[in-house]
Structures are given as structure tokens and as C-alpha cells.
Amino acid sequence: MTGIGGVEMGAQAARSRALAVLRIRSRALAVALLPAAAAVILLVGGSTGHLPGGGWDVLRWVVSVLALCVLLAAAGVALVVARSRPAVTPTVTVAEESAPDLYRMVRDLADRLDVPAPSAIALTPDCDSWLEDRTHPAHGPPPAEKHHDDLAGPGGAAHRRSATAPVLVIGSPFLWWMRVGELRAVLAPVVAGTGPSAQPDIAAARRFIRGLDAAVAVASAGGRDPLSRVACAGLGWASRLLLRSCRGHAAEMERGVAAAAAERAQAVDYGLRIVAQEQVGLAYAGWDRLLTRVALPAWRMGRWPSRLDVGVVAALTELSRRDRLAEGFASRLGERPACDLLEEPGVMDEAVSLLAARLFHGGPAETGADWSPVGWEEYPEEVVDRTWRTDAARLHRVLDTLGVRRAAEGTAPGTDGPTLARVLDHLTTPDAASTAPDAPGTAPDAASTAPLTAGSDAHAAAETQNGPGIPPADPDAARRPADDPGPSRPPYGDSDASRPPVDGPGVSHPAYDDPDASHPAYGDPGASRPPVDDPDAPQPPYGDPGTPHPSYGDHATPVPTAPAEDDEDDLADTTARGAALAAGLTAQLAREEAEARPTGARAPSSAPGPAAGPDAALWDDRALPLLPLQPPRTGREILTAHITAMVCCAAMDTAGAAPALDWLDGPSLLFDGARAADLAPSVLSLVETGDPGPLRAWMTELGIRPEKPVRLV
């Protein structure tokens, strides 16, 4: 009885808030009709002789014109609100014939909850699940032909539209990581939300708010001519005013719907739901780490991993092996995974992986010469090795632009190729070079080790000659005394709280390497965004329809970029030569991305693709990526990544190291089957203070020859 009472209370609260939203819509309509009503009164009074006189005639004309203008404006706003396509989350639709077991499980769950079954099922590359209304005519298939013996009246279309159940959107990592029982328990409160969605008042209020949201997106797009810009400004003002008026009631309506759904779902697999919440947090941690550490380097190389969901299982299995807190999760792998509910899991995984690449990186919609899939077994050679050698080649191209000599004086003939020693000698400061141990076969280059000056005029002139953002070599370097320390630099080891962490193949992660360390993903699941709340709390998958969705609806919203001042502050902790090299690398990367952008932004063609693909017709992809994973890298991060790549290339070509894939940390370097460590602090010492001592000692210990040329792409 308590559960039934809670359901009724939540449903009644949601319905009362929905009625409040509809009253706001009625008041807006009344305000729009008020001038017309006044004009009718004046016209009727004049025709009956009750309001004679010239003043009343002028007033009748003024009020009539005003009423006509208001009616036209209100009709235009109402037409845009009714016809604008609401925002839709990019998903991959799962047809019933491709997943009959999954549809059967969801329908059985809806029967147990005594709610309507979802109209369809779709997958999203995210760790969340929710219901999404796609009853708008622009979202559904074309209407069926109407026969003469059809007895439906004029309200038949509206009745069918309101009676259609929403679409169940499931996070694809849940299907591959969770077991069937866990997925059923997690979906129970989500499926229970179809009951309140069928209530006519709640459905009407949601349609009104989604229409206002879509109208705001239309108004934000603006117009080309002054008249259309004025019309869009008026439309945006009216839509935002109504949204602000409805926001509080809409939020409370959704809370009531979520509370009623959570209360109703308590009767289904309640004990298993508590256990499944742990898997939700674990899946989110593994998915986020897989995207940022493993998938992002491949996307930057023009390759998209075609089995991301399989990768998250491997990443979480590796996490279970490393972390003592996850020992019990490995035993779950013997149970039936939820992806077995799909007829062709590989096809679905490929479609979701391509959609993830588009949403998080902005890749093309189809495979091409510069955008091809890559399997996990090919990842070390096709992604890790190519990434390092491409970065090393870019590093040497920028050094050539800066005028740095290929080989130092006194070196053996034939060693003028791309070497690591060239990079070390250029970034080494004179005071550090006097104390740092030299690698065998190398000699310090006096011209290349002299510090750069900070002459702004010479820098600007050389930037004009070489290209934007690429400063030249210091013209006074050869004439400066060798004992000139150059500009003052912060000592190595000065901890800067604003310094961003640097990831690389040699970065040590104690949270995963130390079995006694606690894992932050379990202790603080809300650090990024908890996908699902406590099973007893109101579930958030239904969202706040009163809030505009700039990620999908407002395509005019630009992706934020890091300001130039932040990059200058970041380079302040590096040497002068390091800052110049970082500026050159940043400019070179910007040019390469600008050249590749037209290829990545091409529209999807009609070429046949995989059996299951993203619903590109339902969402607008003019502003990709819609959900960028990380902000733009700073100059010091770019410089550190390129130097690390050069070190890894030298290790592979001179010491027999091999590229590898770490499921939790991404690209890694292996020596005799063991992962290399302690590389990041050594590279930071060279970048920040110009001291090559730690890096040379690290290379000497592993037998890396910095004077030997390396193979580049």
C-alpha cells in the first residue's frame, strides 16, 4: 500500500504541475487575443451606434491594426513552436528483429510494472538510460495512407500522437558490461516512466515545453537579412519568456514523474538494483577512461576503434585485476552478458563506436581513406607507433623551421638524420649542459644550446617570414657568451597547482598500479557526472524539458576554446627555447587541423554502410563535435607529448622496445614485456628547466642511443 500511495502521490504532483504549465500556455493565448477582443468590442459598438464620434473611429482603427499585428505575431510564434523539430539525442536504433530477446525483456518488465511498453529501443554511446519522446512528425516515419473506410475522426492523428510511447535509450556500455539481471534492474525505474508519460496532461505539457525549446534553437540560428533577424529576435524573446515562466513547474513535474516511476519500480528486482548501481559507476569510470586515453589518440590519427564496447569490458577486467576493490567483479564474467540479447552484437558495437567518434571528436559519417576503422589487435602498430612517429616527424619539421642544425659539430658522418640528441641539445640550457652527463657519441652544440632572447620585434618579423606562431632561431645565440644563463627560470620541482597533469606511456598511475590504493571512481562517483542516482531517489533520465539543450538543439553555440592568455601562462614555466618550440608545434598542429577540417566535416553520402547506423536523419550535425572530451591542449602539453613520442621512437629503433596498448592508460612502451615507467618526470625536467640529466640517465639505464637516427612517418 505504501508503494501504491507513493506512486499516486507522485503522479498527482506531476499532473498538477503539468496543469500549471498548460495554464501558462492558456494565459499566453489570452494575452494574444486581448487586443482582438478590444477591437471586436469597438467595432460592434460603432456598428450599433453606441460609440459614435471621430475619436472612437480613430481608436477603432488603431486597436484593429494593433490586434491584427499581435494576432499575426502570435500565429507565427505558435506555428514555429508547433512545427519546429525538438532536439533529439543522437542514437543507434535497435530494430526488433535484430534484438528480439531485448524487446521481450523490456516488454515483460513493462507488464510487471503495469505500464505501457516503450515504442522502440535505441543505443547511445554514454553511461546513462532514459526515455525520449519522438512523436513529433519530423521524428517519425511518413504517415500511412488514409483509406476511405478509415473511421478515425479529425482528432485521430492527435490521438495516435499522444498514445505513442516514448523510445527507451540505453547506454551501450551497460549492454556489454552488465549481466542480463543487472540490466533489467537498472532499466526498471526508467521503463516505469512510460506510465506517467501516457497521461494526457503531462504529455501535452511536455510537447509544449519541447516546442518552446526548439523555437529558441530556431531563433538562435538568426537570419541573413534584417527583417528575418528582427523576426528571430522577437521569436526568441517570446519563447524564452514562456520558458522562464514554465521552468519551475516543468522541473517539479519531472521530479514527480521520476518519483512515481522510482516508487513503482521498487517492486521489481529491488535487491539486485542496489548491486547494479555499483556496476553503473564502474562502467562509467571505465568508459570515460577508455574514451580519453585509448580512443582519443586513435581519432586524432584518423582511425576509429570499431569495438569500443568490447574495449570497455577489457578495461574494466584489467581494472578488476589491478584493484583490490574490484576482485568480486571478475566472477561476474561467467554470467550471461546483456549483449547476448542482441542478434549481432558486433554490428551494433561498430555503429555505436562510429557514433561515439562523431559526437566526441567530430569525425566523418562514413569510412574513407583518412577515416578508417581499426581493431584492437592492430592498435599498437596502427595507432601507437604511427602516432609517435608522426609527432616525432612534426617535431623535427618545426626544428628545421627554427634553424636548428641536424647534427652537432664533431659527430660522425651519416648521423645527420632525425635524432633524439638534436632535440636534447636544443632544449638543454648551458648551465644544465655543464652538469648533465653526455650520452655516448654525442657532443654539445654551442650554437644550439645557447638560450633564446625575448626580442619582441625580431620575433614578430621572423613570425611574418616563417608563418604565424613559428618563431625563428635566436640570431644572437652564436654571439652570446657560453656562460650567459639567459632568462631566469623557475627551479625544477616547484609545484604549481594550476599545472595540468601530463599523460604518456611512462606516466605512473598509483591508483591503478598500487593494489593497496583506493580507486577514486568508487569513492567519489559524482566527480564527473553520476549516470544513475540511488535506486530510492527520483531518477534523472527524464531530464528537465524546461531547460534548452544547447548540445543538440542550439547549433549556433560555438565550442569553447582555451584563451591565449592561459597558454602564455602555461608556457611561463618552461625555458625560452621550450616556449618557442611549443609555439611552433601549436601553430603547425593548427595548420594541419585546418587542412583536415573540410574532410572531417563532409556530409554523409548515400553509400551503403553497416547494417545498423546512427539515426543521422533525426539530428543536425552541423556543429561537431557535439560533446568534446577535452579542452584544447596547451602548448606545454603539446611539447611534452612530442618529446615523449621522440623518446619512444628512439627506444623502439635503438633499444628493441615495442608499442603496446594499456586498457586504462592508452599508448604504452614495453621493454621485454614490461611497461616502461618514470619517463614523464624526466621529460618534464627537460621541458621546464632545460635539464637533460634525468632523461639521459633513464635512457642510459635502458640502453637507448639518442645519437642514432630514428624512422619517421
XYZ file of C-alpha atoms in Angstrom:
713
model
C 0.000 0.000 0.000
C 2.889 2.348 0.693
C 4.245 1.841 -2.797
C 0.874 2.389 -4.424
C 0.335 5.505 -2.341
C 3.726 6.876 -3.303
C 3.024 6.247 -6.960
C -0.312 8.036 -6.765
C 1.158 10.978 -4.863
C 3.991 11.393 -7.379
C 1.616 11.107 -10.334
C -0.794 13.626 -8.835
C 2.034 16.077 -8.133
C 3.300 15.710 -11.702
C -0.195 16.200 -13.134
C -0.806 19.326 -11.058
C 2.458 20.826 -12.321
C 1.544 19.857 -15.877
C -1.759 21.701 -15.480
C 0.178 24.752 -14.261
C 2.276 24.646 -17.443
C -0.864 24.386 -19.563
C -2.392 27.342 -17.695
C 0.649 29.422 -18.653
C 0.056 28.434 -22.268
C -3.608 29.459 -21.933
C -2.652 32.803 -20.395
C -0.252 33.494 -23.258
C -3.058 32.754 -25.691
C -5.404 35.040 -23.758
C -2.878 37.886 -23.841
C -2.502 37.434 -27.591
C -6.296 37.541 -28.051
C -6.863 40.533 -25.760
C -6.264 43.253 -28.428
C -8.513 41.350 -30.834
C -11.264 41.249 -28.201
C -10.945 45.008 -27.642
C -11.113 45.593 -31.392
C -14.277 43.486 -31.643
C -15.915 45.482 -28.853
C -15.051 48.774 -30.541
C -16.269 47.586 -33.934
C -19.528 46.249 -32.523
C -20.047 49.478 -30.575
C -19.551 51.538 -33.722
C -21.914 49.431 -35.820
C -24.677 49.651 -33.219
C -24.261 53.414 -32.702
C -23.185 53.198 -29.059
C -19.673 54.637 -29.680
C -20.138 57.500 -32.201
C -17.635 60.245 -32.953
C -14.332 60.765 -34.766
C -12.225 59.890 -31.718
C -13.822 56.471 -31.457
C -13.263 55.905 -35.175
C -9.527 56.639 -34.825
C -9.346 54.396 -31.776
C -11.113 51.606 -33.665
C -8.555 51.793 -36.473
C -5.578 51.870 -34.109
C -6.805 48.976 -31.982
C -7.775 46.955 -35.057
C -4.326 47.361 -36.616
C -2.671 46.533 -33.293
C -4.850 43.459 -32.874
C -4.016 42.286 -36.376
C -0.270 42.692 -35.760
C -0.469 40.865 -32.429
C -2.510 38.063 -33.957
C -0.030 37.661 -36.810
C 2.923 37.619 -34.408
C 1.196 35.136 -32.096
C 0.270 32.927 -35.028
C 3.861 32.993 -36.237
C 5.228 32.065 -32.805
C 2.629 29.325 -32.410
C 3.424 27.960 -35.873
C 7.158 27.845 -35.152
C 6.576 26.221 -31.763
C 4.302 23.607 -33.305
C 6.396 22.875 -36.399
C 9.968 23.167 -35.075
C 11.705 19.855 -34.625
C 12.585 19.269 -30.968
C 16.111 18.263 -30.063
C 16.804 14.543 -30.316
C 19.735 12.689 -28.836
C 21.919 11.006 -31.491
C 21.403 7.272 -31.117
C 21.547 3.976 -32.977
C 18.091 2.443 -33.337
C 17.816 -1.237 -32.445
C 15.282 -2.944 -34.688
C 13.130 -5.609 -33.083
C 14.280 -8.292 -35.494
C 17.911 -7.594 -34.514
C 17.229 -7.893 -30.762
C 14.067 -9.924 -30.084
C 15.289 -11.044 -26.649
C 15.950 -7.470 -25.572
C 12.491 -6.343 -26.684
C 10.959 -9.344 -24.947
C 12.746 -8.489 -21.700
C 11.640 -4.838 -21.828
C 8.023 -5.760 -22.569
C 7.981 -8.283 -19.761
C 9.352 -5.601 -17.471
C 6.629 -3.186 -18.573
C 3.964 -5.844 -17.923
C 5.251 -6.406 -14.394
C 5.247 -2.667 -13.770
C 1.779 -2.309 -15.339
C 2.905 0.483 -17.687
C 2.934 0.796 -21.497
C 5.957 -0.730 -23.193
C 8.402 1.655 -24.947
C 7.728 2.066 -28.640
C 11.339 1.357 -29.637
C 14.828 0.823 -28.235
C 17.946 2.784 -29.165
C 21.589 2.754 -28.065
C 23.711 5.747 -27.127
C 27.484 5.938 -26.505
C 27.024 7.081 -22.928
C 26.613 5.530 -19.488
C 23.007 6.544 -18.945
C 19.480 5.421 -19.826
C 16.343 7.470 -20.290
C 13.033 7.814 -22.132
C 12.828 10.125 -25.137
C 9.654 11.287 -26.842
C 9.938 11.133 -30.622
C 6.289 11.598 -31.509
C 6.931 14.807 -33.445
C 6.082 14.335 -37.151
C 9.666 15.204 -38.108
C 10.989 12.319 -35.984
C 8.725 9.519 -37.096
C 8.194 7.638 -40.341
C 5.885 9.076 -43.011
C 2.200 8.651 -42.175
C 0.391 5.699 -43.644
C -2.075 6.194 -46.459
C -5.581 7.038 -45.252
C -8.268 4.800 -46.736
C -11.852 5.831 -47.285
C -13.132 3.255 -44.818
C -10.999 4.745 -42.028
C -13.406 5.724 -39.259
C -10.964 7.942 -37.389
C -12.251 11.445 -36.937
C -10.407 14.749 -37.180
C -8.719 14.073 -33.859
C -7.364 10.717 -34.904
C -3.856 11.975 -35.687
C -3.574 13.796 -32.383
C -4.850 10.742 -30.560
C -2.254 8.484 -32.194
C 0.477 11.021 -31.461
C -0.326 11.240 -27.763
C -0.789 7.493 -27.420
C 2.658 6.608 -28.815
C 5.026 5.533 -26.060
C 8.479 7.123 -25.830
C 11.690 5.482 -27.020
C 13.891 3.687 -24.488
C 17.516 4.866 -24.870
C 20.100 2.540 -23.297
C 23.772 3.278 -22.766
C 25.759 0.815 -24.861
C 28.437 0.203 -22.156
C 25.661 -1.197 -19.944
C 24.840 -3.882 -22.510
C 28.408 -5.132 -22.778
C 29.489 -4.870 -19.144
C 26.324 -5.701 -17.200
C 24.716 -9.081 -16.875
C 21.123 -9.616 -18.010
C 19.693 -9.416 -14.489
C 21.643 -6.248 -13.685
C 20.472 -4.535 -16.861
C 16.893 -5.461 -16.070
C 17.216 -3.988 -12.586
C 18.758 -0.757 -13.881
C 16.088 -0.312 -16.558
C 13.169 -0.907 -14.200
C 12.788 2.713 -12.943
C 13.328 4.007 -16.486
C 10.653 1.815 -18.072
C 8.295 2.709 -15.234
C 8.322 6.278 -16.528
C 6.201 5.318 -19.529
C 3.152 5.266 -17.240
C 3.164 8.998 -16.405
C 4.200 9.756 -20.000
C 0.866 8.377 -21.198
C -1.091 10.831 -19.025
C -2.650 13.377 -21.460
C -1.921 16.493 -19.402
C 1.727 15.548 -18.796
C 2.181 14.639 -22.468
C 0.675 17.961 -23.587
C 2.856 19.938 -21.170
C 5.972 18.146 -22.378
C 5.119 18.794 -26.017
C 4.621 22.490 -25.292
C 7.950 22.818 -23.486
C 9.829 20.871 -26.160
C 8.288 23.117 -28.793
C 9.473 26.210 -26.937
C 12.929 24.685 -26.655
C 13.011 24.039 -30.407
C 11.767 27.565 -31.104
C 14.634 29.009 -29.058
C 17.065 26.972 -31.171
C 15.458 28.299 -34.372
C 15.682 31.874 -33.101
C 19.321 31.407 -32.110
C 20.208 30.491 -35.684
C 19.351 34.040 -36.719
C 18.732 35.254 -40.258
C 20.587 36.731 -43.172
C 18.512 39.848 -43.860
C 17.447 42.491 -41.297
C 13.770 41.515 -41.440
C 14.447 37.879 -40.596
C 16.829 38.907 -37.803
C 14.117 41.084 -36.272
C 11.617 38.230 -36.561
C 14.056 35.786 -34.944
C 14.716 38.260 -32.137
C 11.002 38.549 -31.413
C 10.537 34.808 -31.602
C 13.437 34.226 -29.219
C 12.164 36.809 -26.739
C 8.674 35.304 -26.625
C 9.934 31.711 -26.417
C 12.439 32.466 -23.658
C 9.813 34.391 -21.707
C 7.465 31.422 -21.801
C 10.276 29.004 -20.929
C 11.243 31.059 -17.889
C 7.630 31.085 -16.781
C 7.335 27.295 -17.167
C 10.758 26.287 -15.845
C 9.852 25.833 -12.211
C 6.653 23.938 -12.915
C 8.379 21.752 -15.534
C 11.163 20.805 -13.142
C 8.698 19.879 -10.409
C 6.621 17.929 -12.943
C 9.634 15.842 -13.944
C 10.548 15.256 -10.303
C 7.056 13.993 -9.672
C 7.253 11.700 -12.692
C 10.626 10.359 -11.564
C 9.404 9.853 -8.002
C 6.355 7.937 -9.204
C 8.485 5.780 -11.521
C 11.056 5.012 -8.812
C 8.302 4.127 -6.347
C 6.636 1.822 -8.829
C 9.939 0.114 -9.726
C 10.650 -0.892 -6.114
C 8.553 -3.985 -6.608
C 10.875 -5.302 -9.351
C 14.366 -6.628 -8.518
C 14.889 -4.150 -5.702
C 17.772 -6.037 -4.094
C 19.545 -6.563 -7.397
C 19.165 -2.871 -8.240
C 21.339 -1.894 -5.296
C 24.107 -4.192 -6.518
C 23.683 -2.995 -10.100
C 24.380 0.613 -9.092
C 27.971 -0.399 -8.357
C 28.263 -1.681 -11.912
C 26.884 1.612 -13.214
C 29.640 3.589 -11.515
C 32.271 1.091 -12.595
C 31.082 1.171 -16.224
C 31.154 4.967 -16.229
C 34.727 5.037 -14.896
C 35.959 2.512 -17.461
C 34.086 4.152 -20.342
C 35.427 7.612 -19.565
C 38.980 6.319 -19.277
C 38.685 4.302 -22.492
C 37.483 7.331 -24.465
C 40.056 9.818 -23.184
C 43.111 7.537 -23.003
C 42.553 4.975 -25.775
C 40.008 6.219 -28.322
C 41.089 9.870 -28.489
C 44.661 9.139 -29.744
C 43.202 6.917 -32.475
C 40.644 9.553 -33.509
C 43.405 12.144 -33.817
C 45.220 9.782 -36.198
C 42.171 9.376 -38.429
C 41.331 5.888 -37.141
C 38.266 4.977 -35.115
C 38.252 1.849 -32.911
C 35.403 -0.310 -34.153
C 34.847 -2.215 -30.883
C 34.641 0.400 -28.148
C 32.154 -1.581 -26.065
C 34.372 -4.646 -26.192
C 37.209 -2.388 -25.113
C 35.346 -1.175 -22.047
C 34.901 -4.789 -20.953
C 38.642 -5.361 -21.355
C 39.418 -2.133 -19.491
C 37.147 -2.995 -16.581
C 38.511 -6.530 -16.467
C 42.021 -5.088 -16.242
C 40.835 -2.755 -13.524
C 39.397 -5.727 -11.669
C 42.788 -7.407 -11.877
C 44.718 -4.380 -10.598
C 42.384 -3.003 -7.959
C 41.682 -4.985 -4.824
C 38.253 -3.363 -4.532
C 37.149 -4.994 -7.801
C 38.096 -8.587 -7.043
C 34.472 -9.695 -6.779
C 33.554 -8.245 -10.173
C 35.695 -10.722 -12.111
C 33.429 -13.602 -11.041
C 30.518 -11.918 -12.857
C 32.131 -12.614 -16.217
C 30.859 -16.188 -16.066
C 27.246 -15.000 -16.154
C 25.370 -14.161 -19.350
C 26.205 -10.649 -20.567
C 23.409 -8.363 -21.651
C 24.893 -8.028 -25.152
C 23.755 -11.605 -25.780
C 20.266 -10.134 -26.081
C 21.374 -8.743 -29.469
C 21.452 -10.921 -32.549
C 24.590 -9.250 -33.970
C 26.470 -7.504 -31.143
C 29.478 -6.769 -33.367
C 27.409 -4.776 -35.852
C 25.809 -2.743 -33.074
C 29.173 -2.151 -31.432
C 30.601 -0.872 -34.705
C 27.688 1.517 -35.244
C 27.894 2.867 -31.692
C 31.673 3.238 -31.993
C 31.305 5.341 -35.134
C 28.626 7.464 -33.455
C 30.910 7.998 -30.449
C 33.684 9.176 -32.756
C 31.318 11.695 -34.328
C 29.910 13.009 -31.053
C 33.127 13.224 -29.055
C 35.623 14.025 -31.822
C 33.669 15.207 -34.859
C 34.708 12.508 -37.301
C 33.028 11.872 -40.667
C 29.865 9.836 -41.004
C 31.419 7.171 -43.195
C 34.682 5.324 -43.646
C 37.237 6.757 -46.059
C 40.932 6.908 -46.809
C 41.554 9.302 -43.900
C 38.958 7.805 -41.585
C 39.095 4.010 -41.316
C 38.257 1.552 -38.519
C 40.955 -0.169 -36.512
C 40.742 -3.343 -34.441
C 42.240 -3.743 -31.012
C 44.843 -6.243 -32.246
C 46.056 -3.637 -34.782
C 46.002 -0.728 -32.344
C 49.689 -0.848 -31.209
C 51.079 -0.775 -34.749
C 48.411 1.297 -36.498
C 47.819 3.894 -33.797
C 50.535 3.908 -31.128
C 53.523 3.518 -33.439
C 52.130 5.874 -36.086
C 51.194 8.490 -33.506
C 54.659 8.573 -32.004
C 56.425 8.695 -35.365
C 54.083 11.345 -36.726
C 54.651 13.537 -33.660
C 58.415 12.997 -33.909
C 58.374 13.990 -37.582
C 56.400 17.139 -36.751
C 58.887 17.975 -34.008
C 61.814 17.802 -36.429
C 59.984 19.827 -39.060
C 59.496 22.624 -36.570
C 63.157 22.377 -35.542
C 64.081 22.772 -39.200
C 61.881 25.857 -39.360
C 63.616 27.248 -36.282
C 67.003 26.789 -37.975
C 68.364 24.118 -35.638
C 71.227 22.119 -37.168
C 70.644 18.451 -37.852
C 73.901 17.260 -36.293
C 76.314 18.737 -33.790
C 79.915 19.543 -34.622
C 82.313 16.648 -34.255
C 79.753 13.889 -34.817
C 80.372 11.001 -37.159
C 79.299 11.279 -40.809
C 75.873 9.922 -41.684
C 74.328 10.888 -38.370
C 72.559 13.971 -39.682
C 69.177 12.242 -39.636
C 66.373 12.883 -37.148
C 67.934 12.051 -33.800
C 66.853 12.469 -30.213
C 70.192 14.093 -29.443
C 69.229 17.018 -31.662
C 66.160 17.668 -29.523
C 68.060 17.275 -26.258
C 70.863 19.592 -27.337
C 68.432 22.259 -28.487
C 66.397 22.270 -25.265
C 69.377 21.956 -22.913
C 70.396 25.180 -21.175
C 74.112 25.992 -20.814
C 74.161 25.624 -17.029
C 72.392 22.252 -17.260
C 74.670 21.095 -20.079
C 77.749 21.687 -17.940
C 76.494 19.281 -15.291
C 74.419 16.795 -17.281
C 76.133 13.557 -18.395
C 76.590 13.303 -22.135
C 75.368 10.248 -23.964
C 77.977 8.187 -25.810
C 78.784 9.519 -29.241
C 77.296 12.995 -28.784
C 78.892 16.377 -28.362
C 77.269 19.576 -27.160
C 76.340 22.030 -29.859
C 77.278 25.534 -28.743
C 75.003 27.242 -31.195
C 72.040 25.025 -30.394
C 72.451 25.145 -26.604
C 72.539 28.929 -26.292
C 69.299 30.329 -24.855
C 66.891 32.328 -26.941
C 66.323 36.006 -26.410
C 62.909 37.505 -25.944
C 63.113 40.320 -28.505
C 59.527 41.018 -29.476
C 60.407 42.932 -32.663
C 62.682 40.233 -34.020
C 60.099 37.609 -33.015
C 57.334 39.417 -34.898
C 59.492 39.899 -38.001
C 60.549 36.278 -38.064
C 56.980 35.157 -37.460
C 55.957 37.053 -40.561
C 58.698 35.293 -42.520
C 58.164 31.735 -41.281
C 54.443 31.708 -40.690
C 52.057 32.553 -37.840
C 53.105 31.229 -34.475
C 56.566 29.891 -35.526
C 59.428 31.986 -34.124
C 62.884 31.541 -35.684
C 66.158 30.623 -34.084
C 67.820 33.292 -31.984
C 70.066 35.382 -34.274
C 72.231 36.408 -31.287
C 72.707 32.880 -29.996
C 76.070 32.361 -31.684
C 77.445 35.691 -30.362
C 76.240 35.288 -26.745
C 78.866 34.113 -24.198
C 78.583 30.488 -23.220
C 78.334 31.344 -19.537
C 75.288 33.582 -20.056
C 72.499 31.861 -18.124
C 69.767 33.595 -20.115
C 66.361 34.463 -18.668
C 65.545 33.365 -15.156
C 63.543 30.170 -14.873
C 61.715 28.540 -12.010
C 63.628 25.681 -10.359
C 62.584 22.141 -11.124
C 60.317 20.728 -8.501
C 58.348 23.917 -7.911
C 54.832 22.539 -7.509
C 52.297 24.556 -9.425
C 48.704 23.780 -8.535
C 47.485 25.073 -11.890
C 49.788 22.801 -13.855
C 47.766 20.234 -15.799
C 48.720 16.566 -15.498
C 50.539 15.080 -18.443
C 49.648 11.620 -19.701
C 52.052 9.455 -21.582
C 53.427 5.976 -21.906
C 55.663 6.439 -18.907
C 53.187 8.071 -16.552
C 52.775 6.187 -13.322
C 49.226 5.902 -12.015
C 49.369 4.787 -8.391
C 45.599 4.489 -8.194
C 45.776 1.582 -10.588
C 49.334 0.304 -10.159
C 49.180 0.065 -6.360
C 46.810 -2.733 -5.303
C 46.503 -1.198 -1.843
C 45.376 2.191 -3.120
C 41.691 3.008 -3.147
C 40.106 3.726 -6.501
C 38.651 7.242 -6.851
C 35.832 6.075 -9.112
C 34.232 4.173 -6.252
C 34.833 6.746 -3.559
C 33.564 9.758 -5.458
C 31.198 8.695 -8.248
C 29.851 12.220 -8.576
C 33.180 13.763 -9.523
C 32.194 13.979 -13.191
C 28.511 13.104 -13.518
C 26.728 10.205 -11.858
C 24.776 8.385 -14.570
C 22.121 6.932 -12.270
C 21.187 8.019 -8.757
C 20.295 5.942 -5.732
C 17.520 3.467 -6.557
C 15.227 5.025 -3.964
C 15.784 8.572 -5.193
C 13.946 10.168 -8.119
C 15.658 9.082 -11.315
C 17.040 11.835 -13.602
C 16.826 10.142 -17.027
C 13.733 12.115 -17.932
C 15.584 15.418 -17.828
C 14.274 18.921 -17.411
C 12.297 19.762 -20.551
C 12.079 23.361 -19.429
C 15.780 23.859 -19.979
C 17.090 24.410 -23.531
C 19.523 21.797 -24.807
C 22.441 23.668 -26.418
C 24.331 20.447 -27.081
C 21.736 19.228 -29.577
C 19.220 21.982 -30.175
C 21.256 25.194 -30.338
C 23.653 24.670 -33.212
C 24.744 28.283 -33.098
C 26.522 27.781 -29.787
C 30.262 27.545 -30.532
C 32.538 25.084 -28.833
C 34.523 26.934 -26.157
C 38.233 27.245 -26.751
C 41.047 27.968 -24.365
C 42.082 31.634 -24.320
C 45.538 32.574 -25.497
C 46.403 34.107 -22.120
C 46.109 30.723 -20.418
C 48.550 29.201 -22.907
C 51.047 32.011 -22.308
C 50.805 31.494 -18.560
C 51.329 27.777 -19.074
C 54.497 28.373 -21.118
C 55.850 30.759 -18.477
C 57.091 27.736 -16.509
C 59.195 26.483 -19.423
C 62.527 27.617 -20.842
C 62.713 30.208 -23.592
C 63.612 27.599 -26.165
C 60.899 25.299 -24.917
C 58.320 28.075 -25.240
C 59.443 28.860 -28.799
C 59.333 25.195 -29.786
C 55.911 24.775 -28.162
C 54.599 27.796 -30.082
C 55.874 26.332 -33.338
C 54.323 22.941 -32.649
C 50.998 24.534 -31.718
C 50.927 26.556 -34.940
C 51.869 23.523 -37.022
C 49.118 21.437 -35.419
C 46.596 24.223 -36.014
C 47.510 24.338 -39.700
C 47.222 20.567 -40.066
C 43.838 20.540 -38.351
C 42.627 23.406 -40.550
C 43.655 21.491 -43.672
C 41.918 18.315 -42.480
C 38.728 20.030 -41.285
C 36.909 20.086 -44.657
C 37.467 16.341 -44.988
C 36.169 15.652 -41.496
C 33.100 17.810 -41.942
C 31.805 16.294 -45.134
C 28.150 15.353 -45.200
C 27.094 11.729 -45.223
C 26.515 10.312 -48.659
C 24.147 7.679 -49.872
C 26.816 4.990 -49.948
C 25.774 1.790 -48.227
C 27.051 1.483 -44.682
C 26.766 -1.054 -41.892
C 23.507 -2.814 -41.192
C 22.954 -0.632 -38.136
C 23.947 3.010 -38.205
C 23.330 6.277 -36.371
C 19.979 7.978 -36.886
C 21.557 10.832 -38.843
C 18.172 11.972 -40.164
C 16.942 12.774 -36.656
C 19.661 15.186 -35.560
C 21.642 18.014 -37.076
C 25.408 17.525 -37.124
C 26.487 20.931 -38.377
C 28.422 21.635 -35.148
C 30.683 18.661 -34.478
C 31.858 17.524 -32.054
C 28.710 17.997 -30.023
C 30.355 16.687 -26.844
C 34.120 17.327 -26.954
C 36.006 15.147 -24.494
C 38.767 17.548 -23.511
C 39.596 21.229 -23.948
C 42.335 22.134 -26.433
C 45.785 21.092 -25.288
C 48.120 23.768 -24.008
C 51.495 24.467 -25.544
C 53.392 22.713 -22.780
C 51.224 19.613 -23.098
C 51.855 19.537 -26.848
C 55.603 19.972 -26.375
C 55.766 17.281 -23.698
C 53.779 14.851 -25.857
C 56.084 15.391 -28.849
C 59.267 14.934 -26.827
C 57.817 11.788 -25.245
C 56.977 10.492 -28.710
C 60.544 11.142 -29.867
C 61.946 9.271 -26.874
C 59.647 6.322 -27.578
C 60.722 6.252 -31.243
C 64.372 6.170 -30.186
C 63.614 3.390 -27.722
C 61.888 1.297 -30.394
C 64.610 1.799 -33.007
C 67.712 1.520 -30.807
C 66.755 -0.496 -27.716
C 64.237 -3.034 -29.000
C 61.196 -1.548 -27.248
C 57.721 -2.191 -28.608
C 54.491 -0.157 -28.708
C 51.577 -1.538 -26.742
C 48.052 -0.754 -25.605
C 47.205 -0.336 -21.966
C 43.442 -0.555 -21.478
C 43.443 2.028 -18.695
C 46.252 4.382 -19.741
C 46.300 4.132 -23.526
C 49.549 4.002 -25.546
C 52.430 2.498 -23.604
C 56.037 1.442 -24.186
C 57.192 -2.097 -23.397
C 60.718 -3.262 -22.574
C 60.978 -7.058 -22.527
C 57.245 -7.313 -21.969
C 57.243 -4.883 -19.008
C 55.815 -1.403 -19.166
C 58.314 1.467 -19.011
C 57.887 3.816 -16.097
C 59.333 7.089 -14.759
C 59.514 8.728 -18.184
C 57.153 11.640 -17.545
C 59.186 13.284 -14.717
C 62.337 13.114 -16.834
C 60.641 14.764 -19.802
C 59.179 17.450 -17.558
C 62.650 18.190 -16.197
C 63.871 18.857 -19.738
C 60.833 20.949 -20.706
C 60.603 23.072 -17.565
C 64.248 23.646 -16.622
C 66.272 22.534 -19.630
C 67.977 19.823 -17.553
C 68.504 16.627 -19.606
C 70.207 14.780 -16.745
C 67.232 12.694 -15.527
C 66.211 11.799 -19.079
C 69.755 10.840 -20.129
C 70.121 8.699 -17.026
C 66.810 6.986 -17.801
C 67.884 6.289 -21.380
C 71.314 5.048 -20.334
C 69.758 2.572 -17.937
C 67.568 1.125 -20.716
C 70.242 1.251 -23.432
C 68.617 3.899 -25.632
C 71.003 5.586 -28.114
C 69.921 9.216 -28.628
C 72.567 9.861 -31.309
C 71.126 7.210 -33.672
C 68.657 8.355 -36.355
C 65.081 7.136 -35.975
C 62.482 6.206 -38.543
C 59.735 8.784 -39.002
C 56.426 8.806 -40.855
